[in-house]
mmCIF file of C-alpha atoms in Angstrom:
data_model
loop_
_atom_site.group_PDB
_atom_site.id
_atom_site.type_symbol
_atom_site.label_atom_id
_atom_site.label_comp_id
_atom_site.label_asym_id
_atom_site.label_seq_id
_atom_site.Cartn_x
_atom_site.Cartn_y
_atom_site.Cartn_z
ATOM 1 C CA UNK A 1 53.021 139.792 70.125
ATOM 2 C CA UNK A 2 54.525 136.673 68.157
ATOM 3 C CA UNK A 3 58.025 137.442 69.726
ATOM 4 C CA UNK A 4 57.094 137.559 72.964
ATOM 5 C CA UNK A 5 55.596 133.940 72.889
ATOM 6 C CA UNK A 6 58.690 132.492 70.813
ATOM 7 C CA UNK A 7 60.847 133.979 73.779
ATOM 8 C CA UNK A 8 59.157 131.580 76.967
ATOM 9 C CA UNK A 9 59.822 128.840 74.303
ATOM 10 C CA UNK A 10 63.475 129.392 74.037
ATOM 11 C CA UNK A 11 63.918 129.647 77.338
ATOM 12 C CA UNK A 12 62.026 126.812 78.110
ATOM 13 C CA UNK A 13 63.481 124.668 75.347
ATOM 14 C CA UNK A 14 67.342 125.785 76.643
ATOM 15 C CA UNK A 15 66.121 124.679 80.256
ATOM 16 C CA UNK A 16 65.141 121.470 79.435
ATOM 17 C CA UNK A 17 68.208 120.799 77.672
ATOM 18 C CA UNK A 18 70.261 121.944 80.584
ATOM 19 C CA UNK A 19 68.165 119.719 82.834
ATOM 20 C CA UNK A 20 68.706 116.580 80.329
ATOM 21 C CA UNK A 21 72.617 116.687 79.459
ATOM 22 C CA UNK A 22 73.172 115.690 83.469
ATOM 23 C CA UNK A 23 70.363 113.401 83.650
ATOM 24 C CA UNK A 24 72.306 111.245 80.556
ATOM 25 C CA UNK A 25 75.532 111.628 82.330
ATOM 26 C CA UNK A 26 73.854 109.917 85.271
ATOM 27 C CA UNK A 27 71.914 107.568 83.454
ATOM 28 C CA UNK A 28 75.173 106.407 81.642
ATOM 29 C CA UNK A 29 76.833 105.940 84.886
ATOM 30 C CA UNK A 30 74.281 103.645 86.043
ATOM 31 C CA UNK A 31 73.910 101.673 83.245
ATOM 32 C CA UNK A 32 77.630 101.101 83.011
ATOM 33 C CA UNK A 33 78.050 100.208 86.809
ATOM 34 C CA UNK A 34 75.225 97.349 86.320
ATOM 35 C CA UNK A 35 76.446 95.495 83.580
ATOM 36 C CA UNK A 36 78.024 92.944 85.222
ATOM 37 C CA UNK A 37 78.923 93.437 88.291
ATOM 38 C CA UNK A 38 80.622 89.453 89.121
ATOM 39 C CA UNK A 39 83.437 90.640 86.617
ATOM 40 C CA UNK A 40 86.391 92.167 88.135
ATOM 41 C CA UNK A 41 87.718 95.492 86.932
ATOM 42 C CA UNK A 42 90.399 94.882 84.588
ATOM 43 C CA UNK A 43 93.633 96.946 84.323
ATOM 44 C CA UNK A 44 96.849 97.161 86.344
ATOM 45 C CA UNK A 45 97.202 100.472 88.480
ATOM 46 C CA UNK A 46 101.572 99.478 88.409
ATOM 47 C CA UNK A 47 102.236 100.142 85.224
ATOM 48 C CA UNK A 48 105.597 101.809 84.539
ATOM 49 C CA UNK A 49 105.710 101.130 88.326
ATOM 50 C CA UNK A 50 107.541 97.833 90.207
ATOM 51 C CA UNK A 51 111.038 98.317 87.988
ATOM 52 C CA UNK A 52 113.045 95.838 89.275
ATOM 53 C CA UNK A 53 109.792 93.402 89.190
ATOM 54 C CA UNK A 54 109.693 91.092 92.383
ATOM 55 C CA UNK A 55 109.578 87.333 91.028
ATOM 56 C CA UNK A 56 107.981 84.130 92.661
ATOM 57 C CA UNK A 57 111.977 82.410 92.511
ATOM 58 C CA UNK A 58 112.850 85.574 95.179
ATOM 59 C CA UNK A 59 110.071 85.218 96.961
ATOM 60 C CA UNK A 60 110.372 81.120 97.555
ATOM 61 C CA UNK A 61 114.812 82.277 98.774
ATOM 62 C CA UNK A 62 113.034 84.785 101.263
ATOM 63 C CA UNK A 63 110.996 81.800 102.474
ATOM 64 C CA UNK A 64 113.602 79.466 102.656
ATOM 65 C CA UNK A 65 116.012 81.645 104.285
ATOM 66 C CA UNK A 66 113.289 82.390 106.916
ATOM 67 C CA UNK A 67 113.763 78.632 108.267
ATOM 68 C CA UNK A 68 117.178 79.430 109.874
ATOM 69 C CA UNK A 69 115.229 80.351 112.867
ATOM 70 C CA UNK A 70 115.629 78.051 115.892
ATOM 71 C CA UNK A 71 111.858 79.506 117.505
ATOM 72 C CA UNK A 72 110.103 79.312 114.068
ATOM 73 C CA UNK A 73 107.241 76.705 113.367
ATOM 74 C CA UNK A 74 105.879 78.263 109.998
ATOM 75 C CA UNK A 75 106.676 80.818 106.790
ATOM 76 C CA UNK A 76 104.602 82.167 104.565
ATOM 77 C CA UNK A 77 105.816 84.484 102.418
ATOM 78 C CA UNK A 78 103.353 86.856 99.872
ATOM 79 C CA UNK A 79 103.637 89.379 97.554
ATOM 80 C CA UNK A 80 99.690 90.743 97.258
ATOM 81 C CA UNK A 81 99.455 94.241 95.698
ATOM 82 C CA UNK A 82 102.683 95.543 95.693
ATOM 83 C CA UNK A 83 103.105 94.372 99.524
ATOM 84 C CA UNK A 84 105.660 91.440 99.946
ATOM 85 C CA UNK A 85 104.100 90.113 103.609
ATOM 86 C CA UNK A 86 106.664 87.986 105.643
ATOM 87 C CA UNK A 87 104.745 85.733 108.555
ATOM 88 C CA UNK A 88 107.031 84.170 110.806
ATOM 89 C CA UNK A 89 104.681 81.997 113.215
ATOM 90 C CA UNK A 90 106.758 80.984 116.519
ATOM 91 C CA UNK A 91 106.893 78.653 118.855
ATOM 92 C CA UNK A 92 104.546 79.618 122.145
ATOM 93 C CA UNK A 93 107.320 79.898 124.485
ATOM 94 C CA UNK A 94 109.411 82.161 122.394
ATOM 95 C CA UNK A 95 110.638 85.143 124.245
ATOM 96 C CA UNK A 96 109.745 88.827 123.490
ATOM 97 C CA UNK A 97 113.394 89.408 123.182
ATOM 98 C CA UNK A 98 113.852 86.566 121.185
ATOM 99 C CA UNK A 99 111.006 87.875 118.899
ATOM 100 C CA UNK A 100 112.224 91.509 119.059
ATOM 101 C CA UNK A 101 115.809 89.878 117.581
ATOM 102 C CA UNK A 102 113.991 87.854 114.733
ATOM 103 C CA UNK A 103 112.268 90.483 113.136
ATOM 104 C CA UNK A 104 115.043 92.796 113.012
ATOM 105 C CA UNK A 105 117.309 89.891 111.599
ATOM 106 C CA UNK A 106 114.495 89.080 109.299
ATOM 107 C CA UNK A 107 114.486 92.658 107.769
ATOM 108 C CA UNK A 108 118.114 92.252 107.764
ATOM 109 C CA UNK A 109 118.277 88.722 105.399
ATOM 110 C CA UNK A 110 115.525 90.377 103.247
ATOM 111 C CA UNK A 111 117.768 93.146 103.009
ATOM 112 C CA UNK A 112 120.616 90.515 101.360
ATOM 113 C CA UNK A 113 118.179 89.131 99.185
ATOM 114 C CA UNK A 114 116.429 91.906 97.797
ATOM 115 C CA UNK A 115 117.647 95.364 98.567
ATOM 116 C CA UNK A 116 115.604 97.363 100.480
ATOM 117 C CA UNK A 117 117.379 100.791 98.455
ATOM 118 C CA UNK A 118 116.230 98.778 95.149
ATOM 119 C CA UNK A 119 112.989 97.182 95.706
ATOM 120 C CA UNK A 120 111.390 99.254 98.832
ATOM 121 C CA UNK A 121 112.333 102.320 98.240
ATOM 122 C CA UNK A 122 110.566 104.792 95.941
ATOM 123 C CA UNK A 123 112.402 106.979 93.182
ATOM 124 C CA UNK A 124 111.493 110.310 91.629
ATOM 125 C CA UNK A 125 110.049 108.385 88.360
ATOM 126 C CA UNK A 126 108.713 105.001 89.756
ATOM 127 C CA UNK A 127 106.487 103.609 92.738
ATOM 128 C CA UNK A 128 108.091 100.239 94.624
ATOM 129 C CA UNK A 129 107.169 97.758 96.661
ATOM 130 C CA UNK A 130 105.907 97.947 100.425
ATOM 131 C CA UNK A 131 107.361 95.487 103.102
ATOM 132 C CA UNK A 132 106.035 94.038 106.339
ATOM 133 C CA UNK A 133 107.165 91.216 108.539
ATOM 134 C CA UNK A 134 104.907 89.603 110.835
ATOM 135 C CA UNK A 135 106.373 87.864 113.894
ATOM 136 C CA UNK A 136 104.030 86.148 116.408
ATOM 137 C CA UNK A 137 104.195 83.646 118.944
ATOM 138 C CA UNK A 138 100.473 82.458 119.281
ATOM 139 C CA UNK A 139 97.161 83.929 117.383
ATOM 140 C CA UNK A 140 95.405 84.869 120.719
ATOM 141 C CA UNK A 141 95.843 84.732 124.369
ATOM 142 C CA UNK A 142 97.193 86.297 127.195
ATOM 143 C CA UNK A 143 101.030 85.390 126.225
ATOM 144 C CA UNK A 144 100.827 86.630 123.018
ATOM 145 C CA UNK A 145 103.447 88.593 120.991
ATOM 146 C CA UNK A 146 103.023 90.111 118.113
ATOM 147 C CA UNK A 147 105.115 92.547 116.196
ATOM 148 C CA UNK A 148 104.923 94.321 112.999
ATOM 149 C CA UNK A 149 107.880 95.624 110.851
ATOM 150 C CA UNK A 150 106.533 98.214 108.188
ATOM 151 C CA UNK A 151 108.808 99.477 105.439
ATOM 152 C CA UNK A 152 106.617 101.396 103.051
ATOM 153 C CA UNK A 153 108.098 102.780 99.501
ATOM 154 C CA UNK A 154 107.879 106.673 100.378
ATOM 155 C CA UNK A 155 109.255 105.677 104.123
ATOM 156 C CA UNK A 156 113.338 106.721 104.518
ATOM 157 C CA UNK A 157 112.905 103.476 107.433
ATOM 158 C CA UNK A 158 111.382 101.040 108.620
ATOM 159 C CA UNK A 159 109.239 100.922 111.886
ATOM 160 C CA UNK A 160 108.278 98.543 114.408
ATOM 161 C CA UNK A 161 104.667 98.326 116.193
ATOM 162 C CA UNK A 162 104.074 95.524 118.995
ATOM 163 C CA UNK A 163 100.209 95.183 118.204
ATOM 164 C CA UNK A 164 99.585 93.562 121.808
ATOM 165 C CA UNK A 165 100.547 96.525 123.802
ATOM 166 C CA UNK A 166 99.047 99.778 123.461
ATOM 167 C CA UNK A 167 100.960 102.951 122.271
ATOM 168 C CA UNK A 168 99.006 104.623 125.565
ATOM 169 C CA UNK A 169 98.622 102.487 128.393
ATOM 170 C CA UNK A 170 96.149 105.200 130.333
ATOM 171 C CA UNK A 171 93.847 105.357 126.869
ATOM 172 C CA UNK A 172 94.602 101.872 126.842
ATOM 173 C CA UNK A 173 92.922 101.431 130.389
ATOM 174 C CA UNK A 174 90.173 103.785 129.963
ATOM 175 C CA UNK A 175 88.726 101.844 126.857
ATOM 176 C CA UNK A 176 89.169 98.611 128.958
ATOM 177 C CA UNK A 177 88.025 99.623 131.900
ATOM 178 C CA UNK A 178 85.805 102.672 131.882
ATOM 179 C CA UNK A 179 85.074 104.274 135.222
ATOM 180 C CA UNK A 180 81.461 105.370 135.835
ATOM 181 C CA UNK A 181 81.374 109.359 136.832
ATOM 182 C CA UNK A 182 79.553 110.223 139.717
ATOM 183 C CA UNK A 183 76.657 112.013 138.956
ATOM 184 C CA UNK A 184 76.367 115.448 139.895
ATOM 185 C CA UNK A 185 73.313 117.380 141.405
ATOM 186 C CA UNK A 186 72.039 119.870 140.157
ATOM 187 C CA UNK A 187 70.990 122.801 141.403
ATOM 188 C CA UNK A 188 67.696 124.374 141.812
ATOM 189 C CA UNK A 189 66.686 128.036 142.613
#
C-alpha cells in the first residue's frame, strides 16, 4: 500500500514542476520588459551591413546639388535608418511635368554622387541602403503634386507613385463618394 501513495506524489510533484518552469519563463519576461522602459534598446540591427557606409560630407553634396533646380524653394536631405530621404519642396506654380522631370533628374544626380549599383543595391553578403525622393509643390490643397521615387535595396529599379491621384480612379470614387443602394423589399409568403 506504501507504493501506491508514493506514486500520486510523483506525479503530482512532476506536474507542478511542469506547471512552474513556464510560469518563470514568463515571469522573467516581465520583469525584464519593466525595468526601465524610458531607455532605448541598445544595439545596431546593420552590422556587417551598410559597406560602403553613407557619410554626412555625401549627404550635405546631395543637398547642395539639389539647389540647381530653377522651381525649388527648399532641400532637406536625411539618412534615418538605412533610408537616405530626398525632399525637394517646390514652388506652387510648378508644373506636373516640370515635377515629373525633377524627380527623375534628381535620381539621376544622386546616381553621380553615390551609385545607385554601390549604395542601393543589395549583394548576396550585405544589406544597403533604401532611397526615396520626395517632390511636392504645396503640403495640401487642391493643386497639389506630389510624387514619390522609391528605390529599395532588394528592388532591380526604382518606381514612381504620384500620392495625389489614385492608382483606381472608380475605387477612388466609391470611397469618396459612396452611393446609397436602394433598398430592396422583401418578400413575404
Amino acid at each position: 500500500m506504501a507504493s501506491r501513495r508514493k506514486k500520486p506524489r510523483v506525479v503530482l510533484w512532476l506536474g507542478i514542476l511542469i506547471l512552474f518552469i513556464p510560469c518563470v519563463i514568463v515571469a522573467a519576461v516581465l520583469w525584464n520588459s519593466l525595468e526601465d522602459p524610458t531607455q532605448p534598446v541598445e544595439g545596431n540591427r546593420f552590422v556587417d551591413e551598410l559597406n560602403p557606409a553613407i557619410t554626412d560630407e555625401q549627404l550635405d553634396s546631395i543637398a547642395a546639388a539639389m539647389e540647381k533646380y530653377e522651381y525649388l524653394e527648399s532641400v532637406e536631405v536625411n539618412c534615418i535608418s538605412a533610408t537616405v530621404r530626398v525632399l525637394l519642396n517646390t514652388t506652387d506654380d510648378i508644373s506636373e511635368g516640370d515635377l515629373n522631370w525633377m524627380i527623375n533628374d534628381a535620381y539621376t544626380t544622386i546616381d553621380s554622387i553615390l551609385p545607385i549599383s554601390t549604395y542601393f543595391t543589395n549583394t548576396d553578403t550585405t544589406k544597403m541602403y533604401d532611397l526615396e525622393i520626395h517632390t511636392y509643390n504645396v503640403v495640401s490643397g487642391e493643386n497639389q503634386i506630389y510624387y514619390v521615387l522609391t528605390k529599395t535595396g532588394g528592388a532591380e529599379t526604382y518606381i514612381i507613385d504620384v500620392l495625389t491621384s489614385p492608382k483606381n480612379q472608380s475605387i477612388s470614387d466609391s470611397i469618396l463618394n459612396p452611393q446609397p443602394e436602394e433598398p430592396t423589399e422583401e418578400v413575404t409568403e
